[in-house]
Short mmCIF file of C-alpha atoms and ligand atoms in Angstrom, two decimals:
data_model
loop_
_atom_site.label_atom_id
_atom_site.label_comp_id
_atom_site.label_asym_id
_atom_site.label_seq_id
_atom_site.Cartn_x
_atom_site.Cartn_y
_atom_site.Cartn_z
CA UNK A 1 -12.68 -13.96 -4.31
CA UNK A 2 -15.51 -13.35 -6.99
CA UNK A 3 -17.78 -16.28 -5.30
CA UNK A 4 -16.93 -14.63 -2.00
CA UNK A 5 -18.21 -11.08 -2.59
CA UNK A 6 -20.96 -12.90 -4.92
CA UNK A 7 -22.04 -14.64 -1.92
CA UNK A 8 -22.05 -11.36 0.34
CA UNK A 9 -23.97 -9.87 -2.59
CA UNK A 10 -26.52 -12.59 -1.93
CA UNK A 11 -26.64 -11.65 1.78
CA UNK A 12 -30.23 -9.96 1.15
CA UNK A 13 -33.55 -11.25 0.51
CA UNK A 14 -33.97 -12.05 -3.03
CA UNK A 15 -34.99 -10.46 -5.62
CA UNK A 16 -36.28 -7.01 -4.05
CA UNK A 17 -37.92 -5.05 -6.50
CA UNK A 18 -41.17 -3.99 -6.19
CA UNK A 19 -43.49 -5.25 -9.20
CA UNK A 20 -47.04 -3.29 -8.64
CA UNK A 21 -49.39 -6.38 -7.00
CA UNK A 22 -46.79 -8.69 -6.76
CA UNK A 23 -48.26 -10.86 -4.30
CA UNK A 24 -45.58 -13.28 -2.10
CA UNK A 25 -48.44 -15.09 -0.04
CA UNK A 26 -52.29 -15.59 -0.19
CA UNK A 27 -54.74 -17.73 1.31
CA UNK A 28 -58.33 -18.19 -0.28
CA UNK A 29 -61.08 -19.34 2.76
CA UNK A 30 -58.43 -21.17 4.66
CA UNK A 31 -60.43 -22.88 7.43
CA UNK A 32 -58.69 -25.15 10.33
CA UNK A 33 -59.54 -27.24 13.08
CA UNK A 34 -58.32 -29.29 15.97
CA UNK A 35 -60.61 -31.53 16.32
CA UNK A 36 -64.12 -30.06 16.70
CA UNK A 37 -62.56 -26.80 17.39
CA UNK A 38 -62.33 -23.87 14.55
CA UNK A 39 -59.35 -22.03 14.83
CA UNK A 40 -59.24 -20.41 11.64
CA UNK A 41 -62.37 -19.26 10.34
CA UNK A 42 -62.68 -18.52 6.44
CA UNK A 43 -58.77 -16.19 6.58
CA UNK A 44 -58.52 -14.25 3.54
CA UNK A 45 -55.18 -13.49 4.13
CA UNK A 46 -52.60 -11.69 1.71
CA UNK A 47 -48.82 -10.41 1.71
CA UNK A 48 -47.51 -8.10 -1.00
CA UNK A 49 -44.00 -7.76 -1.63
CA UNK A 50 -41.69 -5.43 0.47
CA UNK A 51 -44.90 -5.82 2.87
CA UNK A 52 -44.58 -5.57 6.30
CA UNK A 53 -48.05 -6.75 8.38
CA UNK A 54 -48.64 -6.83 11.86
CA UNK A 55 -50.58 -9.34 13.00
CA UNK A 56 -52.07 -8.67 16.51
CA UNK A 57 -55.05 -10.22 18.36
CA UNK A 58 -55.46 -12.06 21.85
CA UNK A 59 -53.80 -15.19 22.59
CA UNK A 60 -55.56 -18.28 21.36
CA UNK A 61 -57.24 -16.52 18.85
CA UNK A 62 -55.56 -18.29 15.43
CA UNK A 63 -52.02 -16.08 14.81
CA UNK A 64 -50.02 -18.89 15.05
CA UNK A 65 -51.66 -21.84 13.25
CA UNK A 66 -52.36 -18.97 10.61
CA UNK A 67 -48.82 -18.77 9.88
CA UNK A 68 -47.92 -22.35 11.06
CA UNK A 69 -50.57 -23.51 8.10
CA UNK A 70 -48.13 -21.28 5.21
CA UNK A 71 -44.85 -22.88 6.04
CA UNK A 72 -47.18 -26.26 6.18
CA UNK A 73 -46.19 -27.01 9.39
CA UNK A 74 -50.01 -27.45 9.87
CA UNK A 75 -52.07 -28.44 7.36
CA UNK A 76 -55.11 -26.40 7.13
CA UNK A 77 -58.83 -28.38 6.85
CA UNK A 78 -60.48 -26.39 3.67
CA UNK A 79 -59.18 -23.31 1.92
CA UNK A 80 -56.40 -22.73 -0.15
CA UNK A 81 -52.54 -21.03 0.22
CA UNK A 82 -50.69 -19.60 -2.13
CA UNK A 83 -47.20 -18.95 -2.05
CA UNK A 84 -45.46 -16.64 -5.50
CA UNK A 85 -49.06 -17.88 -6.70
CA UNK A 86 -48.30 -21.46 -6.51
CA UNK A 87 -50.46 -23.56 -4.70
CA UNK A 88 -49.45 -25.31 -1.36
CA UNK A 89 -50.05 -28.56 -1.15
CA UNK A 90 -49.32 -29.87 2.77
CA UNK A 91 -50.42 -32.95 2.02
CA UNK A 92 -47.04 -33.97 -0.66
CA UNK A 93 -44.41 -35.56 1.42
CA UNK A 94 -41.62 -33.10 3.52
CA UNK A 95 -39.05 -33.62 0.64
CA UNK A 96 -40.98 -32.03 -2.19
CA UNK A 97 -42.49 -29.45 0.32
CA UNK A 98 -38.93 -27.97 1.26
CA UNK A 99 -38.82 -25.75 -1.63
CA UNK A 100 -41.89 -23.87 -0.95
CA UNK A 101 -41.51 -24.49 2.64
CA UNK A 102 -37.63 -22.50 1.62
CA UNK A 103 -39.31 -19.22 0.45
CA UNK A 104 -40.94 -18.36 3.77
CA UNK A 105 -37.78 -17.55 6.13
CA UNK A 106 -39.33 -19.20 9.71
CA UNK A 107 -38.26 -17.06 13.52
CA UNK A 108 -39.94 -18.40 16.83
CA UNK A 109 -40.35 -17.33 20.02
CA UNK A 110 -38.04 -19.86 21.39
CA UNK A 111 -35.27 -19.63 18.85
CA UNK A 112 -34.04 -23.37 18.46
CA UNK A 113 -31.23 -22.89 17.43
CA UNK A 114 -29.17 -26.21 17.10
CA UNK A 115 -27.18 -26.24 20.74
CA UNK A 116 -23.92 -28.42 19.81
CA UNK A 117 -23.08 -26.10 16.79
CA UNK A 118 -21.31 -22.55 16.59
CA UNK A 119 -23.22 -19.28 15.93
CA UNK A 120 -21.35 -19.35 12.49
CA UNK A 121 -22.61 -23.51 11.72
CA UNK A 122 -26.10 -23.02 12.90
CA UNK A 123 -26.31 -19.72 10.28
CA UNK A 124 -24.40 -21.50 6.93
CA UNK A 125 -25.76 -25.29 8.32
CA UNK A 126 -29.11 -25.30 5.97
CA UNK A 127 -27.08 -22.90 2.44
CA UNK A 128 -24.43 -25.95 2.99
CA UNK A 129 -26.84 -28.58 2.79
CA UNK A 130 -29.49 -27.31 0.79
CA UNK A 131 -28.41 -24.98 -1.16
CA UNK A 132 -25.16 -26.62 -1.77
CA UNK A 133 -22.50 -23.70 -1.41
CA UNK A 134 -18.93 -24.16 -1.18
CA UNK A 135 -17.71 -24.14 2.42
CA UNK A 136 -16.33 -20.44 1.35
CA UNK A 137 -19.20 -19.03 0.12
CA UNK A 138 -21.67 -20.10 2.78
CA UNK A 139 -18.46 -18.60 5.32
CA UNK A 140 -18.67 -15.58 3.64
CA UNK A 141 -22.42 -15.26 3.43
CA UNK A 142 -23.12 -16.32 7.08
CA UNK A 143 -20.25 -13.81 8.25
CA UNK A 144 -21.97 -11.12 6.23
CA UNK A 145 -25.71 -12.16 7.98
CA UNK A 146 -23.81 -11.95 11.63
CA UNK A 147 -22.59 -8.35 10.55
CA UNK A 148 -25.81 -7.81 9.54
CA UNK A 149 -27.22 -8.53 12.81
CA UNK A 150 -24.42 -7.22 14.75
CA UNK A 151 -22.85 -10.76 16.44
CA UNK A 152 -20.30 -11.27 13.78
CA UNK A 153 -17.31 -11.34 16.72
CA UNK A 154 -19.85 -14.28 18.28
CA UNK A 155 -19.49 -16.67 15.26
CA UNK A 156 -17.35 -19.05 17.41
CA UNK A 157 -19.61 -19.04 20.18
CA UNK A 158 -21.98 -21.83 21.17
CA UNK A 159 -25.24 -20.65 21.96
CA UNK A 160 -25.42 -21.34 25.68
CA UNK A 161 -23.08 -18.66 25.82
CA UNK A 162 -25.58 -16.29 24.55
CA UNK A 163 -28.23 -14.18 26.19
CA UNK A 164 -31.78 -14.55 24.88
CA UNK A 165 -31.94 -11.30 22.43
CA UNK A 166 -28.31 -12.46 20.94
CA UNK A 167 -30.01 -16.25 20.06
CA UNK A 168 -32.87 -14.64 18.36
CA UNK A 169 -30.84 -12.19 16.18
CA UNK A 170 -28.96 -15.64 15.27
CA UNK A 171 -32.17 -16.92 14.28
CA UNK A 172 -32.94 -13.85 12.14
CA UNK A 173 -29.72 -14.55 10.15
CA UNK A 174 -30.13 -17.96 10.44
CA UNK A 175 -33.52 -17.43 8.74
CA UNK A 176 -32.19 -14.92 6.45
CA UNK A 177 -29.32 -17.44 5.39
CA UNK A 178 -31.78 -19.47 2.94
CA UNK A 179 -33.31 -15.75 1.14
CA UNK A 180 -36.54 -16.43 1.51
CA UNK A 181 -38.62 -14.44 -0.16
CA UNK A 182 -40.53 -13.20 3.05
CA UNK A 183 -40.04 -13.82 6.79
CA UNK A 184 -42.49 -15.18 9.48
CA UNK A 185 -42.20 -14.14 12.85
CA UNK A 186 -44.02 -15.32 16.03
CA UNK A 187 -43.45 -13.49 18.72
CA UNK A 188 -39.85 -13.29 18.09
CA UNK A 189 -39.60 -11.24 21.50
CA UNK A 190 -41.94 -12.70 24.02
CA UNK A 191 -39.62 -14.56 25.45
CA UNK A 192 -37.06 -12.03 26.11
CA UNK A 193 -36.15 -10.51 29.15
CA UNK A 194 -37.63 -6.67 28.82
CA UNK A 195 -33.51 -4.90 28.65
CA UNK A 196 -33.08 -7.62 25.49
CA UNK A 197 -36.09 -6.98 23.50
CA UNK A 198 -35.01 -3.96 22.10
CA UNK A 199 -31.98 -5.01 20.24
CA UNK A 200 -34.31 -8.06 18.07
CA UNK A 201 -36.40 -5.22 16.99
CA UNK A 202 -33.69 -2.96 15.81
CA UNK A 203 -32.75 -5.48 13.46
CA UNK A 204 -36.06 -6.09 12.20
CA UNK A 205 -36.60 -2.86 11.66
CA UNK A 206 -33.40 -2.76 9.75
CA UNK A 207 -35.17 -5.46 7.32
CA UNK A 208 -38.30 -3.32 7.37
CA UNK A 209 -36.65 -0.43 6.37
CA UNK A 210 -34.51 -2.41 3.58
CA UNK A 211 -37.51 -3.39 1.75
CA UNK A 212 -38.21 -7.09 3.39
CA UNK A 213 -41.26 -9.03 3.04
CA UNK A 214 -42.30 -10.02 6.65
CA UNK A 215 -45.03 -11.38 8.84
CA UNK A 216 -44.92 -10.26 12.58
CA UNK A 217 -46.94 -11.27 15.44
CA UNK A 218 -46.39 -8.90 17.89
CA UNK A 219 -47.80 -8.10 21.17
CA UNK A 220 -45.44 -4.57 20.61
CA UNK A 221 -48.19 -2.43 19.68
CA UNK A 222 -45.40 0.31 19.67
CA UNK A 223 -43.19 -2.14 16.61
CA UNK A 224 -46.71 -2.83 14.85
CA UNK A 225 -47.61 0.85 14.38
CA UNK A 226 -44.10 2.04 13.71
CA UNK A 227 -42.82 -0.04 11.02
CA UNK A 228 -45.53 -2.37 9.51
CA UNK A 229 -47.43 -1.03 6.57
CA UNK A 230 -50.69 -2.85 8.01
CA UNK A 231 -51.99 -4.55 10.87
CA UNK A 232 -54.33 -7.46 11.35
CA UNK A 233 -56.35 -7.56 13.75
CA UNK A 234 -57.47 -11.49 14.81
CA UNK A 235 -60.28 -12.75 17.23
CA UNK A 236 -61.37 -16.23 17.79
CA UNK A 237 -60.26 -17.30 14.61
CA UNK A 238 -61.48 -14.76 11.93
CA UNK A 239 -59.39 -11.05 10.60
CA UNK A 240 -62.00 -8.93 12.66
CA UNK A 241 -60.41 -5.83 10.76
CA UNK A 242 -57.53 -4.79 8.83
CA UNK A 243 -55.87 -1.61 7.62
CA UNK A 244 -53.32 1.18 7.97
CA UNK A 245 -51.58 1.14 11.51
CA UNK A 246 -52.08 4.18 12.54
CA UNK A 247 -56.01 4.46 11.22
CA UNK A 248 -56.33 1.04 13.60
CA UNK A 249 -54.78 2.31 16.37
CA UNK A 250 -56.52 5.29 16.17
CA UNK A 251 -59.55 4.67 15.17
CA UNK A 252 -60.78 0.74 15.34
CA UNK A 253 -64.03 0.21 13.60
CA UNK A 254 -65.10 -2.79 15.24
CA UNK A 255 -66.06 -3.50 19.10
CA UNK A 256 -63.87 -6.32 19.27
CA UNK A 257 -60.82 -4.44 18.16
CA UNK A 258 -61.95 -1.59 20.77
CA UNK A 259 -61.30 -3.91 23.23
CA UNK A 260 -58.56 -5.74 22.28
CA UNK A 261 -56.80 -2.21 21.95
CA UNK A 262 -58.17 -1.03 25.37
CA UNK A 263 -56.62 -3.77 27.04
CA UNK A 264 -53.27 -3.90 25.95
CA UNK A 265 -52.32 -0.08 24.85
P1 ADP B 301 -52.42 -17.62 19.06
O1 ADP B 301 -51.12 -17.83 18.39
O2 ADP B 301 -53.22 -16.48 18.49
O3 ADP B 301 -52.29 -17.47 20.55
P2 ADP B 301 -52.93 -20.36 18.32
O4 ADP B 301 -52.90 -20.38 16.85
O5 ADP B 301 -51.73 -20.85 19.04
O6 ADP B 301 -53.34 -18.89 18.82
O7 ADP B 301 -54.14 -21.21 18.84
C1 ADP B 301 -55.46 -21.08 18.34
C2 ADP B 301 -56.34 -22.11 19.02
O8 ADP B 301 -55.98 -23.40 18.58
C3 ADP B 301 -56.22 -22.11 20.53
O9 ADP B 301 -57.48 -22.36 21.07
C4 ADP B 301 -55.30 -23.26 20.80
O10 ADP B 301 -55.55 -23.83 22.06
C5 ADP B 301 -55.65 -24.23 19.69
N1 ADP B 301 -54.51 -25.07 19.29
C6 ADP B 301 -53.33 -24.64 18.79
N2 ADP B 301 -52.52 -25.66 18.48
C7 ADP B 301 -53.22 -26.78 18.78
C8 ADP B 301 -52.95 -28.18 18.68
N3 ADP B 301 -51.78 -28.63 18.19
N4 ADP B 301 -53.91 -29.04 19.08
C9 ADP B 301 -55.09 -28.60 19.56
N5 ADP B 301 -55.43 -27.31 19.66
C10 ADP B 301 -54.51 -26.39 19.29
MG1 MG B 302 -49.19 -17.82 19.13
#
C-alpha cells in the first residue's frame, strides 16, 4: 500500500524545485557533420530547469541531430554536452551511457511504441527492467502516467487499436515512466492527423504548466509562443536568434528569422 502510493508519488518528473541557474542541459561549440556536410554549426545551446524552449527553424536545418546528439543517439564531431553538468561522453559503450541517456525522457514523431505489448507493458516495460520496481509499483506508477495522460481505461489495449494522438500520449507517459529530468520532443505532432493534434498538446501543456523541463520542436508556432518560455530559432545549422516568444514572434531581429516567420505564420 505504502510502495503503491510511493510509487504514484513518483509519477512526476523528479526533483522539481527550482534552484536559481540550475542548468539540466548545455552544449559548449557542439559542431556535427555527415560526412562533408555541417549540420550543426558551433550550438551554444542551454536548458534551465522547469524550462520550456521551442525550437523552430526550417526542415533540414539541424533540430533534430541537435537533440539526437544529447540523448547520444548521434555523436557530435567537436564541442562538448553537458547533461546536470556532467559531461557526455557518446563515445563509452550503450551500457554505461544509459544512465545519462535515462535523464533526458525521449518522444518522436513516429511514436514506436513496442506493437506486441499492452498500453500498460509498453509504459512500466523500461521502470521494470531498469529501474527494477516491483511488478506493483511499476502497475501503480504506469496506471497513474495513463491517468495522467487521460488513456488509463486503454491500459489493456494493444496499440494497433489506437489512433495516432492516443499512441503519442502513450509515448509521453511512456517517456515520463523513467523521470527524466527533462523531456525531448521532435515533432511529437507532425504526424498526426489535424482533429488528433490537439489532444498531444493538451497534455504537454499540462507538463508545461506543472513545472517540466522540456525540449520541443514544433512547427505549432501557436504551442511555441503559448507555453514555452523561449524559442530558438535554427537555420542551416547555427541558433540564428533566440529569446522571449512573444518578442520573436513579434519582433525577429534577424532577416533569416523574418522569413522563416513570414512563411509559416
Ligand atoms: P531538421 O530536424 O531541422 O529537419 P535534421 O537534423 O534532420 O534537420 O537534418 C539536418 C541535416 O543533416 C539535413 O541536411 C539532413 O539531410 C542531414 N542529415 C540528417 N541525418 C543524417 C544522416 N543520418 N546522414 C546524413 N545526413 C543526415
Ligand atoms: Mg527533424
Amino acid at each position: 500500500e505504502q510502495e503503491q502510493s510511493q510509487a504514484v508519488e513518483n509519477a512526476s518528473l523528479q526533483d522539481l524545485t527550482p534552484v536559481e541557474g540550475d542548468i539540466v542541459i548545455r552544449t559548449e561549440k557542439l559542431n556535427k557533420y555527415f560526412g562533408d556536410k555541417h549540420v550543426l554549426k558551433d550550438i551554444n545551446f542551454e536548458v534551465k530547469r522547469r524550462e520550456v524552449v521551442a525550437l523552430i527553424g526550417p526542415s533540414g536545418s539541424g533540430k533534430s541531430t541537435l537533440i539526437r546528439c544529447l540523448n547520444a543517439l548521434e555523436k557530435g564531431t567537436s564541442g562538448e554536452i553537458y547533461i546536470q553538468g556532467e559531461r557526455l561522453n557518446p563515445n563509452l559503450p550503450a551500457k554505461q551511457l544509459s544512465p545519462m541517456r535515462r535523464e533526458l525522457g525521449m518522444v518522436f514523431q513516429n511514436f514506436n511504441l513496442f506493437p506486441h505489448m499492452t498500453v500498460l507493458q509498453n509504459v512500466i516495460e523500461a521502470p521494470l527492467l531498469v529501474r527494477k520496481l516491483s511488478k506493483d509499483q511499476a502497475v501503480a506508477l504506469g496506471e497513474s502516467l495513463l491517468a495522467k495522460v487521460g488513456l488509463l481505461e486503454k491500459r489493456d489495449v494493444y496499440p494497433g487499436r489506437l489512433s495516432g494522438g492516443q499512441k503519442q500520449r502513450v509515448a509521453i507517459a511512456r517517456a515520463l515512466a523513467m523521470q527524466p529530468r527533462a523531456l525531448l520532443f521532435d515533432e511529437p505532432t507532425s504526424a498526426l492527423d489535424p482533429e488528433l493534434v490537439g489532444e498531444v498538446l493538451r497534455v504537454m501543456k499540462d507538463l508545461a504548466y506543472e513545472g517540466s523541463t522540456m525540449v520541443v520542436v514544433t512547427h505549432e508556432m501557436q504551442f511555441a509562443r503559448d507555453v514555452s518560455d523561449r524559442v530558438v530559432f535554427m537555420s542551416d545549422g547555427s541558433i540564428v536568434e533566440q529569446g522571449d516568444p512573444d518578442e520573436l514572434f513579434r519582433r525577429p531581429k534577424e532577416k533569416r528569422t523574418q522569413l522563416f516567420l513570414e512563411r509559416v505564420l
